[in-house]
Short mmCIF file of N, CA and C in Angstrom, two decimals:
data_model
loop_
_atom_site.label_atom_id
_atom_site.label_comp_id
_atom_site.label_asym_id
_atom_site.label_seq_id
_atom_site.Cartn_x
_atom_site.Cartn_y
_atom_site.Cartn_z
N UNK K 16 0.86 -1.18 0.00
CA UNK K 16 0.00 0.00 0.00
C UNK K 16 0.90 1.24 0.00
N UNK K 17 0.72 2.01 -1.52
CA UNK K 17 2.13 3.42 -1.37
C UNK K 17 1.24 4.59 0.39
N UNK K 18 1.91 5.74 -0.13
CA UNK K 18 2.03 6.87 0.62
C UNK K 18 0.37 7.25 1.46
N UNK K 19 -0.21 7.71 -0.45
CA UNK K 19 -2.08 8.23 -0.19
C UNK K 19 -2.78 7.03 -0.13
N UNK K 20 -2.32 5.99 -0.44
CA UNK K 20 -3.42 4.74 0.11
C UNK K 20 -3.68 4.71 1.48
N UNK K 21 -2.46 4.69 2.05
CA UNK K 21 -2.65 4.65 3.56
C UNK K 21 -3.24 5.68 4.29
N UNK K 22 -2.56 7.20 3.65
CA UNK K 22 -3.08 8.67 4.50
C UNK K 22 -4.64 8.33 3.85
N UNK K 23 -5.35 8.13 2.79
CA UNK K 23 -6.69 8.23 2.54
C UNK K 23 -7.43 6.86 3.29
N UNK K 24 -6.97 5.51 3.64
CA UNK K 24 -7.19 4.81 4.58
C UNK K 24 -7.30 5.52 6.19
N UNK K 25 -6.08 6.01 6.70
CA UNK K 25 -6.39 6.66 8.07
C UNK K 25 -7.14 7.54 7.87
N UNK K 26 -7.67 8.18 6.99
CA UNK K 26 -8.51 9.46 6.68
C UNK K 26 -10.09 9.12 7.12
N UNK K 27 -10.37 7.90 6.77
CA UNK K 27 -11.14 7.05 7.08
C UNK K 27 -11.82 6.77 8.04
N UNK K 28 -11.14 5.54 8.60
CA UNK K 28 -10.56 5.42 10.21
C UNK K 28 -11.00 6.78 10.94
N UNK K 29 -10.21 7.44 10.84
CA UNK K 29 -10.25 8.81 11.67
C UNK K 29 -12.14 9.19 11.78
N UNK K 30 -12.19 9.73 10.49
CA UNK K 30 -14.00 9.82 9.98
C UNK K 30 -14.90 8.97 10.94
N UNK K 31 -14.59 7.52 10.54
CA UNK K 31 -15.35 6.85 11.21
C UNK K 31 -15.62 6.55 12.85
N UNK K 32 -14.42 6.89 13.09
CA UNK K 32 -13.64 7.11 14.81
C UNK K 32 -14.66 8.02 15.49
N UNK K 33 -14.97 9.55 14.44
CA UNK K 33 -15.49 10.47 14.64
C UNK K 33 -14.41 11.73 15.47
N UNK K 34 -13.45 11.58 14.82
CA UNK K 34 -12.24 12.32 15.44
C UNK K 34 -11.91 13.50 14.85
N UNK K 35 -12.52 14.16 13.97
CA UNK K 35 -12.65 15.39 12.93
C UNK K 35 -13.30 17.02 13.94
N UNK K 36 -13.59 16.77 15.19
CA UNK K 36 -14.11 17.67 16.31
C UNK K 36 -13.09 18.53 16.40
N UNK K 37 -13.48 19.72 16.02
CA UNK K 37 -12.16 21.24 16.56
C UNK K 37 -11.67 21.30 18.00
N UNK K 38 -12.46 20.29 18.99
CA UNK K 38 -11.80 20.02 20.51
C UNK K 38 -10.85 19.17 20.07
N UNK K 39 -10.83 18.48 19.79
CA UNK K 39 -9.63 17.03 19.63
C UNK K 39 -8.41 17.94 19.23
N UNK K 40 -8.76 18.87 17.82
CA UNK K 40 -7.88 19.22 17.23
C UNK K 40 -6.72 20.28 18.13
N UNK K 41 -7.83 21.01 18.65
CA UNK K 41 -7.11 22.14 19.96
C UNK K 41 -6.36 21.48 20.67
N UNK K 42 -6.94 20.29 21.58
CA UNK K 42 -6.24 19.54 22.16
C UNK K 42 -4.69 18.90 21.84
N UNK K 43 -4.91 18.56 20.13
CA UNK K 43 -3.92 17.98 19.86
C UNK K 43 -2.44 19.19 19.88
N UNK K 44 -3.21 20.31 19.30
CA UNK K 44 -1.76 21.27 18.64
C UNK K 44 -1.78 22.08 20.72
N UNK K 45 -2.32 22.07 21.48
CA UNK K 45 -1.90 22.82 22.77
C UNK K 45 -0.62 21.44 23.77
N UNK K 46 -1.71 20.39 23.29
CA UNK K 46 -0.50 19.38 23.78
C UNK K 46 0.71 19.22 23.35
N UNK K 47 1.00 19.47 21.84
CA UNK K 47 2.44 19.51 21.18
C UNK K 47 2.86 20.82 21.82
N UNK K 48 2.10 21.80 21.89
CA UNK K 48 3.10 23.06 22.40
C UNK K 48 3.98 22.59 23.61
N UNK K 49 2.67 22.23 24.96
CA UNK K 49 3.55 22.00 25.98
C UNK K 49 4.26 21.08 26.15
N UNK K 50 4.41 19.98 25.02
CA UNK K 50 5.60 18.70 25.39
C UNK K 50 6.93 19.39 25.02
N UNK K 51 6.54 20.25 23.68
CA UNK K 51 7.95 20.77 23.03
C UNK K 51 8.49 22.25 24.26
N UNK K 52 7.62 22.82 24.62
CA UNK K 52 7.93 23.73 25.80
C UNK K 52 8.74 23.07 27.09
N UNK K 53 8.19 21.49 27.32
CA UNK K 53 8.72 20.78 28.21
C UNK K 53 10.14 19.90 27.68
N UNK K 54 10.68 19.98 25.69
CA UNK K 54 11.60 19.70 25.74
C UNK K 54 11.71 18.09 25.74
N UNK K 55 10.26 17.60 25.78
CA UNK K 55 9.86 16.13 25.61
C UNK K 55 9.76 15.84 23.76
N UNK K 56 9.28 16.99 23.26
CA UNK K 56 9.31 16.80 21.98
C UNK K 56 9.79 17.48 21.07
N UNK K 57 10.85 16.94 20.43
CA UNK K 57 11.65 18.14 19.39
C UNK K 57 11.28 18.67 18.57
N UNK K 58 11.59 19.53 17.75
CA UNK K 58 11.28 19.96 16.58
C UNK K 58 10.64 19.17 15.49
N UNK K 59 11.66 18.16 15.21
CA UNK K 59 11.39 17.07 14.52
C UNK K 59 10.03 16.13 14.28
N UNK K 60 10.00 15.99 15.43
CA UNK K 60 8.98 15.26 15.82
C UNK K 60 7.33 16.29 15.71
N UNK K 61 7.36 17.54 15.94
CA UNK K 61 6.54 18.31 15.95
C UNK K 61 6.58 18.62 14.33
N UNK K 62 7.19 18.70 13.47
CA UNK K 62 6.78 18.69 12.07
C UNK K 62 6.50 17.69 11.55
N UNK K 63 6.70 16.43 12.00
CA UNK K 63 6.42 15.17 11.58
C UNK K 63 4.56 15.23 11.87
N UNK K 64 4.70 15.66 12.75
CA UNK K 64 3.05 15.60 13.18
C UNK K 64 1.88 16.81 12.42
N UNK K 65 2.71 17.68 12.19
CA UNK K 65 2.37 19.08 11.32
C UNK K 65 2.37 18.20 9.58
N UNK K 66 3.21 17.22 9.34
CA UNK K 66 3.07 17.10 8.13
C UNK K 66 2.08 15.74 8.16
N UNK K 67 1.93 14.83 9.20
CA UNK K 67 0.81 14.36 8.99
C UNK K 67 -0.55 15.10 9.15
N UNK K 68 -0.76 16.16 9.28
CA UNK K 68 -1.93 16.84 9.68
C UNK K 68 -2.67 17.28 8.38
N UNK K 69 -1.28 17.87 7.57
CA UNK K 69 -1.37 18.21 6.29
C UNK K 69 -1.63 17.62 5.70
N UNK K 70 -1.12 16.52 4.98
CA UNK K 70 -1.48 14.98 4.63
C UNK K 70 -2.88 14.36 4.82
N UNK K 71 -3.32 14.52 5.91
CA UNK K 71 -4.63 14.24 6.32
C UNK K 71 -5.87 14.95 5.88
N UNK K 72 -5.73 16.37 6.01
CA UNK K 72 -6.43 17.98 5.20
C UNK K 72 -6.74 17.78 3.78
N UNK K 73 -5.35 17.36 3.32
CA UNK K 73 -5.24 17.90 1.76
C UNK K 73 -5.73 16.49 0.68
N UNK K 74 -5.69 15.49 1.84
CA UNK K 74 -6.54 14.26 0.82
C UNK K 74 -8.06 14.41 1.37
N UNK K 75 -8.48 15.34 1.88
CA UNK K 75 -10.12 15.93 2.15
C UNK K 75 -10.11 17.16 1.35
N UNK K 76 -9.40 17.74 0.86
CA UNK K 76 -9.18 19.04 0.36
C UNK K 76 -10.24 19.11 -1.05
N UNK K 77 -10.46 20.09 -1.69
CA UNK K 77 -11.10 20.56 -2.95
C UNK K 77 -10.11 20.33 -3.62
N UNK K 78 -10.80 19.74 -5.07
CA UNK K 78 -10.11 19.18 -6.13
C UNK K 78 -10.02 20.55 -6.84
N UNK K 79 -10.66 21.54 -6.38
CA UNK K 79 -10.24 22.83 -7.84
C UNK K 79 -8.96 23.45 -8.00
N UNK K 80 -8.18 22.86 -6.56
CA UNK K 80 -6.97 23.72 -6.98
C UNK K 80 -6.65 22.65 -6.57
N UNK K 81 -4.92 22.91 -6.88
CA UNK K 81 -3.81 21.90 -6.92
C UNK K 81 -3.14 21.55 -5.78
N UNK K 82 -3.23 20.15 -5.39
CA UNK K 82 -2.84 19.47 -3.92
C UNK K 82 -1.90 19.78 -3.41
N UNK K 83 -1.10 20.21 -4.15
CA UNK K 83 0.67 20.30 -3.19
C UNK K 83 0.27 21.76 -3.22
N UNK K 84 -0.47 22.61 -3.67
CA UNK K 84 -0.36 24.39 -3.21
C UNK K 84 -1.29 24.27 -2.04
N UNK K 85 -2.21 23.55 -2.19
CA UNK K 85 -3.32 23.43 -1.00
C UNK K 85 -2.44 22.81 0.01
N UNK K 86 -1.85 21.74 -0.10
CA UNK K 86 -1.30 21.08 1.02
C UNK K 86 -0.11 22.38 1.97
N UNK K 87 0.74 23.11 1.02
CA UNK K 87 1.49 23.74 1.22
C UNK K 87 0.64 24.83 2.34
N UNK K 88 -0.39 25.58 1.93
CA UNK K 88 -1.04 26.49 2.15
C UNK K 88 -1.51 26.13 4.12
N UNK K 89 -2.36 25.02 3.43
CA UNK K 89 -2.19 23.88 5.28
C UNK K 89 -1.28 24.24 6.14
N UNK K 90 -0.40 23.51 5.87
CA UNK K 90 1.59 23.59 6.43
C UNK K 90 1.79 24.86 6.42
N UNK K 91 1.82 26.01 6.18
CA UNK K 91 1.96 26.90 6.14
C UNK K 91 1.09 27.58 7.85
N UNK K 92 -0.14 27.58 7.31
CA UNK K 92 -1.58 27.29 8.61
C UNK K 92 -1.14 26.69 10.10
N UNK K 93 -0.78 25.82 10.04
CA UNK K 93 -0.16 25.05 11.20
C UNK K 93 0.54 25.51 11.83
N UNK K 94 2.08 25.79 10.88
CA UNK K 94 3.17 26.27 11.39
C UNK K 94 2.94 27.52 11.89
N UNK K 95 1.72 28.18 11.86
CA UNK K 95 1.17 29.44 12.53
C UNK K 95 0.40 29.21 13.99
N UNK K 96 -0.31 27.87 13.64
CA UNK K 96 -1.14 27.46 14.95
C UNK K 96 0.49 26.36 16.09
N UNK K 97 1.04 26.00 15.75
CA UNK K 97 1.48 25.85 16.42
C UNK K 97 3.01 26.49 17.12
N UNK K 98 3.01 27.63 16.36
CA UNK K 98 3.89 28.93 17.49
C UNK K 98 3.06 29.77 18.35
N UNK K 99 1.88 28.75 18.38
CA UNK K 99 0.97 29.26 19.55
C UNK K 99 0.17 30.72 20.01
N UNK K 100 0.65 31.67 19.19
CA UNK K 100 0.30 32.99 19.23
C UNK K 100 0.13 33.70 18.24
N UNK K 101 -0.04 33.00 16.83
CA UNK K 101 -0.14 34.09 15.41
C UNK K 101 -2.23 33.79 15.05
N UNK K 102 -2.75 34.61 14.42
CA UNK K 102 -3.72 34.73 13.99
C UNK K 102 -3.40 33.88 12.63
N UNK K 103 -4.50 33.00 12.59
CA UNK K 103 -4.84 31.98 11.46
C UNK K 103 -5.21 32.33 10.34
N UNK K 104 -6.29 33.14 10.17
CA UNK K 104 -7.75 33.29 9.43
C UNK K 104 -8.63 32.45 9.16
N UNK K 105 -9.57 32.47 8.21
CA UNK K 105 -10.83 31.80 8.45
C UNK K 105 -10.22 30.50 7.27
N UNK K 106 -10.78 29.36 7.78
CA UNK K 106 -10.70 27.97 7.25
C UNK K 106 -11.73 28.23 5.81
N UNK K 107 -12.44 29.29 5.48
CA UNK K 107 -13.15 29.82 4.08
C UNK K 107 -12.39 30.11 2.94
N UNK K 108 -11.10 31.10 3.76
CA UNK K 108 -10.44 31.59 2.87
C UNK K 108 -9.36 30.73 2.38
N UNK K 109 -9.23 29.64 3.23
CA UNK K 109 -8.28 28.22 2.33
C UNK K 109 -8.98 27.41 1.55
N UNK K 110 -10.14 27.21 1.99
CA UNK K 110 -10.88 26.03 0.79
C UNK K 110 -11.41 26.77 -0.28
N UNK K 111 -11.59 28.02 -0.53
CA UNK K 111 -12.04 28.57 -1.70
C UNK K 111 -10.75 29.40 -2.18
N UNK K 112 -9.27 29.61 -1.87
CA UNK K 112 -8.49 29.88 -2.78
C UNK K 112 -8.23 31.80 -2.78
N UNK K 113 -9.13 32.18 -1.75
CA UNK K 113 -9.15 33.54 -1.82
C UNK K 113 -7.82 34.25 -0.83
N UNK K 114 -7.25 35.28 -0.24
CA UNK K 114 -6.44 35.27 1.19
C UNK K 114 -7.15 35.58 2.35
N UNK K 115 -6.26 35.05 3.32
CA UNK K 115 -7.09 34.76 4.60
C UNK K 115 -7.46 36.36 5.25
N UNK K 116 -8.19 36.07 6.11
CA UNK K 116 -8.23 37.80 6.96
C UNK K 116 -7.05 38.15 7.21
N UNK K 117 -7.17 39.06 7.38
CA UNK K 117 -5.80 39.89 8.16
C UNK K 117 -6.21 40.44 9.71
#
């Protein structure tokens, strides 16, 4: 089974789990802050998890634009939510291709 068989398999899984809740998700990126604040989790390991996140997004993503700019755009998103203090914008202005708020 290559790369997207599997990420669109856990994509699944996940769905069916019912694990797609913006609590889980908070939960997940406040817990990476404080392990990596605590020095339990490196860098490394915290983009590993940022790029499965992405991975996960961008095989749910809109087919009108192109996966690796969307995926990028994600990763980009993240790496904002998880320095813990930058403004995001609205999850509208990524799936329709427009720029986010300011």
């Amino acid at each position: 089974m290559n790369t997207v068989d599997r990420q669109k398999r856990l994509h699944f899984d996940v769905v069916n789990v019912g694990l797609r809740a913006q609590a889980t998700a908070v939960g997940l990126v406040q817990l990476c802050i404080e392990l990596r604040d605590a020095n339990v989790l490196a860098e490394p390991a915290i983009a590993r998890i940022k790029d499965a996140i992405a991975d996960e997004v961008s095989v749910a993503g809109p087919r009108r634009r192109g996966q690796q700019e969307y995926r990028q755009e994600i990763r980009d998103r993240l790496d904002q939510l998880f320095a813990g203090e930058k403004k995001v914008g609205s999850a509208e202005a990524l799936s329709f291709g427009t720029p986010p708020d300011e």
